[in-house]
Coordinates of C-alpha atoms in Angstrom, one line a residue:
M1 CA 283.3 35.4 71.4
I2 CA 282.8 36.4 75.1
H3 CA 279.0 36.0 74.6
L4 CA 279.5 32.2 74.5
L5 CA 280.4 32.4 78.2
F6 CA 277.3 34.3 79.1
P7 CA 274.3 32.3 80.5
D8 CA 270.7 32.9 79.5
A9 CA 269.9 33.4 83.2
Y10 CA 271.6 33.2 86.6
A11 CA 269.9 31.6 89.6
N12 CA 270.8 31.2 93.2
S13 CA 270.2 27.4 93.0
V14 CA 268.3 24.7 91.1
F15 CA 265.5 25.4 93.5
S16 CA 265.3 29.0 92.6
I17 CA 264.2 28.3 89.0
D18 CA 260.5 28.6 88.1
Y19 CA 260.0 25.4 86.2
P20 CA 256.4 26.0 85.3
I21 CA 257.4 29.2 83.5
L22 CA 260.1 27.2 81.5
W23 CA 257.3 24.8 80.6
K24 CA 255.1 27.6 79.4
M25 CA 258.0 28.8 77.3
G26 CA 258.0 25.5 75.4
F27 CA 260.9 23.7 77.2
R28 CA 260.3 20.0 77.9
A29 CA 263.7 18.7 79.0
L30 CA 266.2 19.6 81.7
I31 CA 269.8 18.6 81.6
F32 CA 271.7 18.9 84.9
D33 CA 275.3 18.9 85.9
I34 CA 275.9 17.1 89.3
D35 CA 278.8 18.4 91.3
N36 CA 278.3 21.8 92.9
T37 CA 275.0 22.2 91.0
L38 CA 272.8 19.6 92.7
V39 CA 275.1 18.4 95.5
H40 CA 278.6 19.2 96.8
H41 CA 281.5 17.8 94.8
G42 CA 281.6 14.0 95.1
A43 CA 278.5 13.8 97.4
D44 CA 275.7 11.4 97.0
S45 CA 272.2 12.7 96.3
T46 CA 270.1 13.9 99.2
P47 CA 266.4 13.2 99.9
K48 CA 265.7 16.8 98.9
V49 CA 267.3 16.3 95.4
D50 CA 265.6 12.9 95.0
A51 CA 262.2 14.5 95.7
F52 CA 263.1 17.4 93.4
F53 CA 263.7 15.0 90.5
A54 CA 260.5 13.0 91.3
E55 CA 258.4 16.2 91.2
L56 CA 260.0 17.4 87.9
Q57 CA 259.2 14.0 86.3
K58 CA 255.7 14.0 87.8
A59 CA 255.1 17.4 86.1
G60 CA 256.2 15.9 82.7
W61 CA 259.8 16.9 82.5
K62 CA 262.3 14.7 80.8
T63 CA 265.5 14.8 82.8
L64 CA 269.1 13.8 82.1
V65 CA 272.4 14.2 84.0
L66 CA 275.3 15.3 81.9
S67 CA 278.6 14.9 83.7
N68 CA 282.3 14.8 83.1
N69 CA 282.4 12.3 86.0
S70 CA 282.9 8.5 85.7
E71 CA 280.0 6.2 85.3
E72 CA 280.5 4.8 88.8
R73 CA 280.1 8.4 90.3
V74 CA 277.1 9.2 88.2
Q75 CA 275.3 5.9 89.0
R76 CA 276.0 6.4 92.7
F77 CA 274.4 9.8 92.5
L78 CA 271.4 8.5 90.6
K79 CA 270.8 5.6 93.0
N80 CA 267.4 6.9 94.0
I81 CA 266.7 9.0 90.9
D82 CA 265.1 7.8 87.7
A83 CA 266.9 9.9 85.1
L84 CA 268.9 9.3 82.0
F85 CA 272.6 10.1 82.1
I86 CA 275.7 10.6 80.1
C87 CA 279.0 10.2 82.0
E88 CA 282.5 11.3 80.8
A89 CA 280.7 13.8 78.6
D90 CA 283.9 15.9 78.0
K91 CA 282.0 19.2 78.5
P92 CA 282.2 21.8 76.9
K93 CA 282.6 19.7 73.7
K94 CA 279.4 19.6 71.6
Q95 CA 279.1 15.8 71.4
G96 CA 277.8 15.3 74.9
Y97 CA 275.1 17.9 74.5
L98 CA 274.0 16.6 71.2
Q99 CA 273.9 13.0 72.6
A100 CA 271.8 14.3 75.5
L101 CA 269.3 15.8 73.1
Q102 CA 269.1 12.5 71.1
K103 CA 268.6 10.5 74.3
L104 CA 265.9 12.8 75.5
G105 CA 264.2 12.8 72.1
V106 CA 263.9 16.6 72.0
E107 CA 265.1 19.5 69.8
R108 CA 267.6 22.1 71.1
A109 CA 264.9 24.6 71.5
Q110 CA 263.1 22.3 74.0
A111 CA 266.0 21.7 76.4
V112 CA 267.7 23.7 79.1
M113 CA 271.2 23.0 80.5
I114 CA 271.5 23.8 84.2
G115 CA 274.9 23.9 85.8
D116 CA 277.4 25.8 87.9
Q117 CA 280.3 26.4 85.6
V118 CA 280.7 29.0 82.9
F119 CA 283.6 27.2 81.1
T120 CA 281.9 23.8 80.9
D121 CA 278.1 23.9 81.3
V122 CA 277.3 27.4 79.8
L123 CA 280.0 27.3 77.1
G124 CA 279.0 23.9 75.9
A125 CA 275.3 24.7 75.8
N126 CA 275.9 27.9 74.0
R127 CA 278.1 26.2 71.4
V128 CA 275.2 23.9 70.4
G129 CA 272.6 26.7 70.7
M130 CA 270.9 25.3 73.8
A131 CA 269.3 27.5 76.5
N132 CA 271.1 27.4 79.8
I133 CA 270.9 28.6 83.3
L134 CA 273.9 29.1 85.5
V135 CA 273.4 28.4 89.2
R136 CA 275.6 29.7 92.0
Y137 CA 277.9 26.8 92.8
L138 CA 277.5 25.0 96.1
R139 CA 280.2 25.8 98.7
R140 CA 280.8 24.0 102.0
D141 CA 280.5 26.1 105.1
G142 CA 283.8 27.8 105.8
E143 CA 285.2 27.1 102.4
T144 CA 287.4 30.1 101.4
K145 CA 289.5 28.9 98.5
I146 CA 287.8 29.1 95.1
G147 CA 290.6 28.3 92.7
I148 CA 291.8 30.1 89.5
R149 CA 288.9 28.9 87.3
R150 CA 286.3 30.3 89.7
T151 CA 288.3 33.6 89.9
V152 CA 288.2 33.9 86.1
E153 CA 284.5 33.0 86.1
K154 CA 283.9 35.8 88.6
A155 CA 285.4 38.2 86.1
V156 CA 283.3 36.8 83.3
L157 CA 280.2 37.1 85.4
W158 CA 281.0 40.7 86.2
L159 CA 281.2 41.4 82.5
Y160 CA 277.9 39.5 82.1
R161 CA 276.2 41.7 84.7
H162 CA 277.4 44.9 83.0
A163 CA 277.2 43.9 79.3
W164 CA 274.6 45.8 77.3
F165 CA 274.4 42.9 74.8
R166 CA 273.9 40.1 77.2
R167 CA 271.0 37.7 76.6
N168 CA 268.4 37.5 79.3
R169 CA 265.9 35.2 77.6
L170 CA 265.4 33.0 80.6
E171 CA 265.6 35.6 83.4
R172 CA 261.8 35.5 84.0
A173 CA 262.2 31.8 84.9
V174 CA 264.3 32.8 88.0
K175 CA 262.2 33.3 91.0
K176 CA 262.2 37.1 91.8
E177 CA 262.8 36.7 95.5
E178 CA 266.0 34.8 94.6
C179 CA 267.0 36.8 91.6
C180 CA 267.1 40.2 93.4
D181 CA 269.4 38.8 96.1
V182 CA 271.7 37.3 93.5
C183 CA 271.7 40.4 91.2
E184 CA 273.0 42.6 94.0
K185 CA 276.0 40.5 94.6
T186 CA 279.1 39.8 92.6
F187 CA 277.9 36.3 91.7
L188 CA 280.6 34.4 93.5

């Protein structure tokens, strides 16, 4: 059961993922969480994130934002981004992920979920058999409190790092200069 909490890869950020390698592996759709994955919790998108989505779409990627946030929050984030979205997704329940696949018009094997939380993003993707990449969650400068959920995630990620049975099917899609830095740390 613990394997459902293990990501297919771990990256320092969404910018540390080698999207051309994912494309060569047959993936065609990217499903993103927003808060602490793309921007700090509650923040609007940034010009860097807007340009990131534009580049992904120019390269042929189908993109969707899957969030537990309200529609108002998601639309505010997507103000300058042309991407599909599902709000109030109730992650990690399966329905939001299956709805995302349907909206994108792809099969499970063609989509990757990218998010910052083990107990929502990774667990939900694994429950529906979708590839996923966990990214280091964004923290504000000087932020020291991480909460109980993040503390438990840290323990899960320690197990992930040391488990002989973990899946690493997407590790080659994490840029090596980023991966080595991340692998040497305790993940959080």
